[in-house]
PDB file of C-alpha atoms and ligand atoms in Angstrom:
ATOM      1  CA  UNK A 330      92.736 138.665 105.738  1.00  0.00           C
ATOM      2  CA  UNK A 331      94.506 135.830 104.055  1.00  0.00           C
ATOM      3  CA  UNK A 332      97.865 136.724 102.570  1.00  0.00           C
ATOM      4  CA  UNK A 333      97.685 134.110  99.802  1.00  0.00           C
ATOM      5  CA  UNK A 334      94.908 133.148  97.409  1.00  0.00           C
ATOM      6  CA  UNK A 335      96.578 130.549  95.248  1.00  0.00           C
ATOM      7  CA  UNK A 336      98.601 127.627  96.575  1.00  0.00           C
ATOM      8  CA  UNK A 337     100.703 125.699  94.057  1.00  0.00           C
ATOM      9  CA  UNK A 338     101.788 122.276  95.271  1.00  0.00           C
ATOM     10  CA  UNK A 339     104.449 119.971  93.945  1.00  0.00           C
ATOM     11  CA  UNK A 340     103.340 116.312  93.809  1.00  0.00           C
ATOM     12  CA  UNK A 341     106.170 113.768  94.175  1.00  0.00           C
ATOM     13  CA  UNK A 342     107.538 113.672  97.717  1.00  0.00           C
ATOM     14  CA  UNK A 343     105.282 116.585  98.637  1.00  0.00           C
ATOM     15  CA  UNK A 344     101.722 115.222  98.403  1.00  0.00           C
ATOM     16  CA  UNK A 345     102.686 111.650  97.666  1.00  0.00           C
ATOM     17  CA  UNK A 346     105.448 109.498  99.026  1.00  0.00           C
ATOM     18  CA  UNK A 347     107.279 108.607  95.842  1.00  0.00           C
ATOM     19  CA  UNK A 348     109.783 106.419  97.650  1.00  0.00           C
ATOM     20  CA  UNK A 349     107.094 103.863  98.485  1.00  0.00           C
ATOM     21  CA  UNK A 350     105.899 103.689  94.855  1.00  0.00           C
ATOM     22  CA  UNK A 351     109.430 103.022  93.708  1.00  0.00           C
ATOM     23  CA  UNK A 352     109.949 100.417  96.427  1.00  0.00           C
ATOM     24  CA  UNK A 353     106.804  98.584  95.302  1.00  0.00           C
ATOM     25  CA  UNK A 354     107.810  98.634  91.613  1.00  0.00           C
ATOM     26  CA  UNK A 355     111.351  97.519  92.461  1.00  0.00           C
ATOM     27  CA  UNK A 356     110.015  94.665  94.583  1.00  0.00           C
ATOM     28  CA  UNK A 357     107.857  93.484  91.670  1.00  0.00           C
ATOM     29  CA  UNK A 358     110.833  93.662  89.332  1.00  0.00           C
ATOM     30  CA  UNK A 359     113.029  91.544  91.625  1.00  0.00           C
ATOM     31  CA  UNK A 360     110.211  88.960  91.835  1.00  0.00           C
ATOM     32  CA  UNK A 361     109.913  88.750  88.062  1.00  0.00           C
ATOM     33  CA  UNK A 362     113.681  88.477  87.660  1.00  0.00           C
ATOM     34  CA  UNK A 363     113.886  85.752  90.296  1.00  0.00           C
ATOM     35  CA  UNK A 364     115.662  87.678  93.047  1.00  0.00           C
ATOM     36  CA  UNK A 365     114.733  87.816  96.724  1.00  0.00           C
ATOM     37  CA  UNK A 366     113.866  91.397  97.622  1.00  0.00           C
ATOM     38  CA  UNK A 367     115.620  93.075 100.534  1.00  0.00           C
ATOM     39  CA  UNK A 368     115.620  96.656 101.785  1.00  0.00           C
ATOM     40  CA  UNK A 369     119.370  96.636 101.422  1.00  0.00           C
ATOM     41  CA  UNK A 370     119.054  95.823  97.728  1.00  0.00           C
ATOM     42  CA  UNK A 371     116.473  98.580  97.338  1.00  0.00           C
ATOM     43  CA  UNK A 372     118.756 101.141  99.008  1.00  0.00           C
ATOM     44  CA  UNK A 373     121.516 100.098  96.630  1.00  0.00           C
ATOM     45  CA  UNK A 374     119.146 100.537  93.685  1.00  0.00           C
ATOM     46  CA  UNK A 375     118.176 104.035  94.815  1.00  0.00           C
ATOM     47  CA  UNK A 376     121.794 105.140  95.042  1.00  0.00           C
ATOM     48  CA  UNK A 377     122.526 103.529  91.703  1.00  0.00           C
ATOM     49  CA  UNK A 378     119.497 105.132  90.034  1.00  0.00           C
ATOM     50  CA  UNK A 379     120.355 108.589  91.350  1.00  0.00           C
ATOM     51  CA  UNK A 380     123.899 108.316  90.071  1.00  0.00           C
ATOM     52  CA  UNK A 381     122.706 106.949  86.735  1.00  0.00           C
ATOM     53  CA  UNK A 382     120.516 110.006  86.068  1.00  0.00           C
ATOM     54  CA  UNK A 383     123.255 112.355  87.183  1.00  0.00           C
ATOM     55  CA  UNK A 384     125.684 110.685  84.781  1.00  0.00           C
ATOM     56  CA  UNK A 385     123.059 110.763  82.072  1.00  0.00           C
ATOM     57  CA  UNK A 386     122.412 114.497  82.420  1.00  0.00           C
ATOM     58  CA  UNK A 387     126.158 115.085  82.479  1.00  0.00           C
ATOM     59  CA  UNK A 388     126.479 113.319  79.142  1.00  0.00           C
ATOM     60  CA  UNK A 389     128.460 110.390  80.570  1.00  0.00           C
ATOM     61  CA  UNK A 390     126.119 107.713  79.246  1.00  0.00           C
ATOM     62  CA  UNK A 391     126.153 106.749  75.618  1.00  0.00           C
ATOM     63  CA  UNK A 392     122.822 106.081  73.933  1.00  0.00           C
ATOM     64  CA  UNK A 393     122.768 104.618  70.422  1.00  0.00           C
ATOM     65  CA  UNK A 394     119.753 106.727  69.379  1.00  0.00           C
ATOM     66  CA  UNK A 395     119.042 110.393  68.757  1.00  0.00           C
ATOM     67  CA  UNK A 396     116.970 112.293  71.319  1.00  0.00           C
ATOM     68  CA  UNK A 397     114.001 112.570  68.952  1.00  0.00           C
ATOM     69  CA  UNK A 398     114.012 108.849  68.168  1.00  0.00           C
ATOM     70  CA  UNK A 399     111.106 107.111  69.931  1.00  0.00           C
ATOM     71  CA  UNK A 400     113.488 104.378  71.103  1.00  0.00           C
ATOM     72  CA  UNK A 401     115.621 106.889  73.028  1.00  0.00           C
ATOM     73  CA  UNK A 402     113.605 107.205  76.260  1.00  0.00           C
ATOM     74  CA  UNK A 403     112.791 103.479  76.709  1.00  0.00           C
ATOM     75  CA  UNK A 404     116.429 102.668  76.022  1.00  0.00           C
ATOM     76  CA  UNK A 405     117.708 105.055  78.707  1.00  0.00           C
ATOM     77  CA  UNK A 406     115.161 103.810  81.229  1.00  0.00           C
ATOM     78  CA  UNK A 407     115.950 100.148  80.501  1.00  0.00           C
ATOM     79  CA  UNK A 408     119.689 100.622  80.590  1.00  0.00           C
ATOM     80  CA  UNK A 409     119.374 101.214  84.335  1.00  0.00           C
ATOM     81  CA  UNK A 410     118.039  97.703  85.003  1.00  0.00           C
ATOM     82  CA  UNK A 411     120.535  96.131  82.614  1.00  0.00           C
ATOM     83  CA  UNK A 412     123.452  97.849  84.353  1.00  0.00           C
ATOM     84  CA  UNK A 413     122.156  97.201  87.858  1.00  0.00           C
ATOM     85  CA  UNK A 414     121.451  93.493  87.363  1.00  0.00           C
ATOM     86  CA  UNK A 415     124.295  92.890  84.936  1.00  0.00           C
ATOM     87  CA  UNK A 416     125.265  90.264  83.807  1.00  0.00           C
ATOM     88  CA  UNK A 417     122.079  88.412  84.782  1.00  0.00           C
ATOM     89  CA  UNK A 418     119.829  90.347  82.420  1.00  0.00           C
ATOM     90  CA  UNK A 419     120.281  91.342  78.806  1.00  0.00           C
ATOM     91  CA  UNK A 420     119.324  94.641  77.210  1.00  0.00           C
ATOM     92  CA  UNK A 421     116.421  92.874  75.444  1.00  0.00           C
ATOM     93  CA  UNK A 422     115.093  91.609  78.770  1.00  0.00           C
ATOM     94  CA  UNK A 423     115.518  95.068  80.318  1.00  0.00           C
ATOM     95  CA  UNK A 424     113.543  96.632  77.441  1.00  0.00           C
ATOM     96  CA  UNK A 425     110.805  94.060  78.016  1.00  0.00           C
ATOM     97  CA  UNK A 426     110.639  94.835  81.744  1.00  0.00           C
ATOM     98  CA  UNK A 427     110.536  98.622  81.273  1.00  0.00           C
ATOM     99  CA  UNK A 428     106.825  99.105  80.439  1.00  0.00           C
ATOM    100  CA  UNK A 429     105.939  96.777  83.319  1.00  0.00           C
ATOM    101  CA  UNK A 430     108.101  98.781  85.706  1.00  0.00           C
ATOM    102  CA  UNK A 431     106.303 101.960  84.622  1.00  0.00           C
ATOM    103  CA  UNK A 432     102.931 100.282  85.236  1.00  0.00           C
ATOM    104  CA  UNK A 433     104.034  99.037  88.655  1.00  0.00           C
ATOM    105  CA  UNK A 434     105.068 102.584  89.553  1.00  0.00           C
ATOM    106  CA  UNK A 435     101.478 103.653  88.918  1.00  0.00           C
ATOM    107  CA  UNK A 436      99.852 100.715  90.682  1.00  0.00           C
ATOM    108  CA  UNK A 437     100.326 101.875  94.241  1.00  0.00           C
ATOM    109  CA  UNK A 438     100.274 105.489  95.321  1.00  0.00           C
ATOM    110  CA  UNK A 439     101.059 106.302  98.930  1.00  0.00           C
ATOM    111  CA  UNK A 440     100.054 109.768 100.162  1.00  0.00           C
ATOM    112  CA  UNK A 441     102.310 111.791 102.414  1.00  0.00           C
ATOM    113  CA  UNK A 442     101.249 111.800 106.034  1.00  0.00           C
ATOM    114  CA  UNK A 443      98.460 114.342 106.589  1.00  0.00           C
ATOM    115  CA  UNK A 444      97.960 115.000 102.868  1.00  0.00           C
ATOM    116  CA  UNK A 445      94.181 114.420 102.743  1.00  0.00           C
ATOM    117  CA  UNK A 446      93.421 116.423 105.895  1.00  0.00           C
ATOM    118  CA  UNK A 447      95.640 119.310 104.837  1.00  0.00           C
ATOM    119  CA  UNK A 448      94.217 119.623 101.324  1.00  0.00           C
ATOM    120  CA  UNK A 449      90.648 119.252 102.611  1.00  0.00           C
ATOM    121  CA  UNK A 450      91.258 122.002 105.171  1.00  0.00           C
ATOM    122  CA  UNK A 451      92.853 124.425 102.689  1.00  0.00           C
ATOM    123  CA  UNK A 452      90.130 123.745 100.132  1.00  0.00           C
ATOM    124  CA  UNK A 453      87.434 124.469 102.709  1.00  0.00           C
ATOM    125  CA  UNK A 454      89.226 127.670 103.707  1.00  0.00           C
ATOM    126  CA  UNK A 455      88.694 128.851 100.123  1.00  0.00           C
ATOM    127  CA  UNK A 456      92.223 128.675  98.772  1.00  0.00           C
ATOM    128  CA  UNK A 457      92.583 127.902  95.091  1.00  0.00           C
ATOM    129  CA  UNK A 458      94.739 124.772  94.944  1.00  0.00           C
ATOM    130  CA  UNK A 459      96.924 123.800  91.996  1.00  0.00           C
ATOM    131  CA  UNK A 460      99.306 120.882  91.516  1.00  0.00           C
ATOM    132  CA  UNK A 461     102.243 121.554  89.181  1.00  0.00           C
ATOM    133  CA  UNK A 462     104.915 118.971  88.371  1.00  0.00           C
ATOM    134  CA  UNK A 463     107.742 118.102  86.042  1.00  0.00           C
ATOM    135  CA  UNK A 464     106.115 114.746  85.221  1.00  0.00           C
ATOM    136  CA  UNK A 465     103.360 113.894  82.755  1.00  0.00           C
ATOM    137  CA  UNK A 466      99.860 115.290  83.236  1.00  0.00           C
ATOM    138  CA  UNK A 467      98.206 111.887  82.952  1.00  0.00           C
ATOM    139  CA  UNK A 468     100.296 110.733  85.905  1.00  0.00           C
ATOM    140  CA  UNK A 469      99.206 113.678  88.102  1.00  0.00           C
ATOM    141  CA  UNK A 470      95.537 113.039  87.452  1.00  0.00           C
ATOM    142  CA  UNK A 471      95.759 109.327  88.186  1.00  0.00           C
ATOM    143  CA  UNK A 472      97.920 109.788  91.283  1.00  0.00           C
ATOM    144  CA  UNK A 473      95.573 112.410  92.748  1.00  0.00           C
ATOM    145  CA  UNK A 474      92.589 110.146  92.167  1.00  0.00           C
ATOM    146  CA  UNK A 475      94.344 107.206  93.781  1.00  0.00           C
ATOM    147  CA  UNK A 476      94.967 109.158  96.981  1.00  0.00           C
ATOM    148  CA  UNK A 477      91.365 110.377  96.826  1.00  0.00           C
ATOM    149  CA  UNK A 478      92.324 114.080  96.723  1.00  0.00           C
ATOM    150  CA  UNK A 479      91.421 115.140  93.170  1.00  0.00           C
ATOM    151  CA  UNK A 480      88.272 116.909  94.373  1.00  0.00           C
ATOM    152  CA  UNK A 481      90.307 119.428  96.395  1.00  0.00           C
ATOM    153  CA  UNK A 482      92.475 120.501  93.441  1.00  0.00           C
ATOM    154  CA  UNK A 483      91.290 123.215  91.038  1.00  0.00           C
ATOM    155  CA  UNK A 484      93.877 122.742  88.299  1.00  0.00           C
ATOM    156  CA  UNK A 485      96.819 120.525  87.413  1.00  0.00           C
ATOM    157  CA  UNK A 486      99.788 121.510  85.287  1.00  0.00           C
ATOM    158  CA  UNK A 487     102.871 119.637  84.123  1.00  0.00           C
ATOM    159  CA  UNK A 488     106.034 120.057  82.100  1.00  0.00           C
ATOM    160  CA  UNK A 489     104.501 118.210  79.139  1.00  0.00           C
ATOM    161  CA  UNK A 490     101.920 121.009  78.836  1.00  0.00           C
ATOM    162  CA  UNK A 491     104.513 123.747  78.389  1.00  0.00           C
ATOM    163  CA  UNK A 492     104.943 125.156  74.909  1.00  0.00           C
ATOM    164  CA  UNK A 493     108.665 125.673  75.380  1.00  0.00           C
ATOM    165  CA  UNK A 494     109.296 122.170  76.829  1.00  0.00           C
ATOM    166  CA  UNK A 495     110.580 123.534  80.136  1.00  0.00           C
ATOM    167  CA  UNK A 496     110.681 122.145  83.677  1.00  0.00           C
ATOM    168  CA  UNK A 497     110.870 123.648  87.161  1.00  0.00           C
ATOM    169  CA  UNK A 498     112.821 125.730  88.232  1.00  0.00           C
ATOM    170  CA  UNK A 499     112.970 127.469  84.816  1.00  0.00           C
ATOM    171  CA  UNK A 500     111.135 130.839  85.148  1.00  0.00           C
ATOM    172  CA  UNK A 501     109.527 130.150  81.738  1.00  0.00           C
ATOM    173  CA  UNK A 502     107.816 127.120  83.299  1.00  0.00           C
ATOM    174  CA  UNK A 503     106.248 129.363  85.945  1.00  0.00           C
ATOM    175  CA  UNK A 504     105.335 132.024  83.404  1.00  0.00           C
ATOM    176  CA  UNK A 505     103.529 129.428  81.299  1.00  0.00           C
ATOM    177  CA  UNK A 506     101.861 128.045  84.440  1.00  0.00           C
ATOM    178  CA  UNK A 507     100.508 131.471  85.453  1.00  0.00           C
ATOM    179  CA  UNK A 508      99.384 132.162  81.888  1.00  0.00           C
ATOM    180  CA  UNK A 509      97.596 128.809  81.863  1.00  0.00           C
ATOM    181  CA  UNK A 510      95.862 129.670  85.137  1.00  0.00           C
ATOM    182  CA  UNK A 511      95.122 133.210  83.969  1.00  0.00           C
ATOM    183  CA  UNK A 512      96.388 134.415  87.356  1.00  0.00           C
ATOM    184  CA  UNK A 513      99.200 136.942  87.707  1.00  0.00           C
ATOM    185  CA  UNK A 514      98.989 138.343  91.238  1.00  0.00           C
ATOM    186  CA  UNK A 515     102.336 136.922  92.241  1.00  0.00           C
ATOM    187  CA  UNK A 516     102.239 138.349  95.764  1.00  0.00           C
ATOM    188  CA  UNK A 517      99.182 136.220  96.504  1.00  0.00           C
ATOM    189  CA  UNK A 518     100.769 132.953  95.418  1.00  0.00           C
ATOM    190  CA  UNK A 519     102.610 130.433  97.590  1.00  0.00           C
ATOM    191  CA  UNK A 520     104.629 127.653  95.991  1.00  0.00           C
ATOM    192  CA  UNK A 521     104.935 124.523  98.156  1.00  0.00           C
ATOM    193  CA  UNK A 522     107.373 121.666  97.581  1.00  0.00           C
ATOM    194  CA  UNK A 523     110.119 119.417  98.893  1.00  0.00           C
ATOM    195  CA  UNK A 524     112.866 120.548  96.529  1.00  0.00           C
ATOM    196  CA  UNK A 525     115.179 123.484  97.242  1.00  0.00           C
ATOM    197  CA  UNK A 526     116.088 123.453  93.569  1.00  0.00           C
ATOM    198  CA  UNK A 527     112.735 123.012  91.789  1.00  0.00           C
ATOM    199  CA  UNK A 528     110.446 124.962  94.075  1.00  0.00           C
ATOM    200  CA  UNK A 529     112.437 127.226  96.397  1.00  0.00           C
ATOM    201  CA  UNK A 530     114.845 128.472  93.744  1.00  0.00           C
ATOM    202  CA  UNK A 531     112.103 128.379  91.124  1.00  0.00           C
ATOM    203  CA  UNK A 532     109.847 130.587  93.236  1.00  0.00           C
ATOM    204  CA  UNK A 533     112.676 132.936  94.103  1.00  0.00           C
ATOM    205  CA  UNK A 534     113.614 133.407  90.449  1.00  0.00           C
ATOM    206  CA  UNK A 535     110.002 134.041  89.531  1.00  0.00           C
ATOM    207  CA  UNK A 536     109.205 136.406  92.414  1.00  0.00           C
ATOM    208  CA  UNK A 537     106.802 134.036  94.194  1.00  0.00           C
ATOM    209  CA  UNK A 538     106.849 133.160  97.919  1.00  0.00           C
ATOM    210  CA  UNK A 539     107.817 129.598  98.731  1.00  0.00           C
ATOM    211  CA  UNK A 540     107.171 127.012 101.403  1.00  0.00           C
ATOM    212  CA  UNK A 541     109.826 124.334 101.752  1.00  0.00           C
ATOM    213  CA  UNK A 542     108.472 120.983 102.870  1.00  0.00           C
ATOM    214  CA  UNK A 543     111.623 119.873 104.629  1.00  0.00           C
ATOM    215  CA  UNK A 544     110.498 116.456 105.795  1.00  0.00           C
ATOM    216  CA  UNK A 545     113.986 115.230 106.542  1.00  0.00           C
ATOM    217  CA  UNK A 546     114.937 118.420 108.385  1.00  0.00           C
ATOM    218  CA  UNK A 547     117.941 119.093 106.176  1.00  0.00           C
ATOM    219  CA  UNK A 548     119.995 122.268 106.491  1.00  0.00           C
ATOM    220  CA  UNK A 549     118.843 125.059 104.140  1.00  0.00           C
ATOM    221  CA  UNK A 550     121.141 126.558 101.512  1.00  0.00           C
ATOM    222  CA  UNK A 551     122.218 130.185 101.602  1.00  0.00           C
ATOM    223  CA  UNK A 552     121.054 130.915  98.068  1.00  0.00           C
ATOM    224  CA  UNK A 553     117.696 129.161  98.437  1.00  0.00           C
ATOM    225  CA  UNK A 554     115.917 130.535 101.481  1.00  0.00           C
ATOM    226  CA  UNK A 555     112.191 129.704 101.585  1.00  0.00           C
ATOM    227  CA  UNK A 556     109.568 132.155 102.876  1.00  0.00           C
ATOM    228  CA  UNK A 557     108.124 129.432 105.122  1.00  0.00           C
ATOM    229  CA  UNK A 558     109.541 126.086 106.208  1.00  0.00           C
ATOM    230  CA  UNK A 559     107.528 123.102 107.430  1.00  0.00           C
ATOM    231  CA  UNK A 560     108.481 119.602 108.536  1.00  0.00           C
ATOM    232  CA  UNK A 561     104.997 118.105 108.329  1.00  0.00           C
ATOM    233  CA  UNK A 562     102.284 118.899 105.784  1.00  0.00           C
ATOM    234  CA  UNK A 563      99.729 119.453 108.512  1.00  0.00           C
ATOM    235  CA  UNK A 564     101.668 122.497 109.761  1.00  0.00           C
ATOM    236  CA  UNK A 565     100.150 124.313 106.779  1.00  0.00           C
ATOM    237  CA  UNK A 566      96.759 124.217 108.501  1.00  0.00           C
ATOM    238  CA  UNK A 567      98.258 126.361 111.287  1.00  0.00           C
ATOM    239  CA  UNK A 568     100.244 128.699 109.061  1.00  0.00           C
ATOM    240  CA  UNK A 569      97.650 129.429 106.368  1.00  0.00           C
TER     241      UNK A 569
HETATM  242 MG1  LIG B 988     109.072 116.808  94.644  1.00  0.00          MG
END
């Protein structure tokens, strides 16, 4: 007897290797701006980008538009390039580059090691497979097609489909997800993802078992203990 019926996967850094998408887009951007790409520069960008978003969410970055203004999001996104490459590029140039950067991010999608085999196996075993993210639904569909795995997935769900505009790990996100799926047997659901915050805590707060995809073999946190832990996706074919 299988313990679980429904497996809910995260996408970025769980089924796909987001780092490689970003590297590709960053490389293209340096080309267009006339820089010579190096891994060192990319590592610097990643640290910078992480800090930028942290500062942004902590209200440390001033934006000259209101949140509901359509210029708000492109401005925030573009400000990152302006600040990183300052003073070589202007805000106007950064705003011009932004839609291209977003396209480049979608151009190449690299699956996580063992992704295809694992999803194919679980699908054949009769599990219902769902992908749920905090990104946009259009992005999930196109990414899954690009890694040739869409046929294994029963449903996709994303933050932009929630009525309350919520993201993981908010329990309302998971409530809306289960309502959308019309499935409420929580004890038969396993939530799988790379984030202790979004998936492990999210599952815990919602009363759903979790599987932490701990690719980098990081230490766990006391308040976010997963039901299962794996270091490679393929381990799921042994555990489920
Ligand atoms: Mg993730």
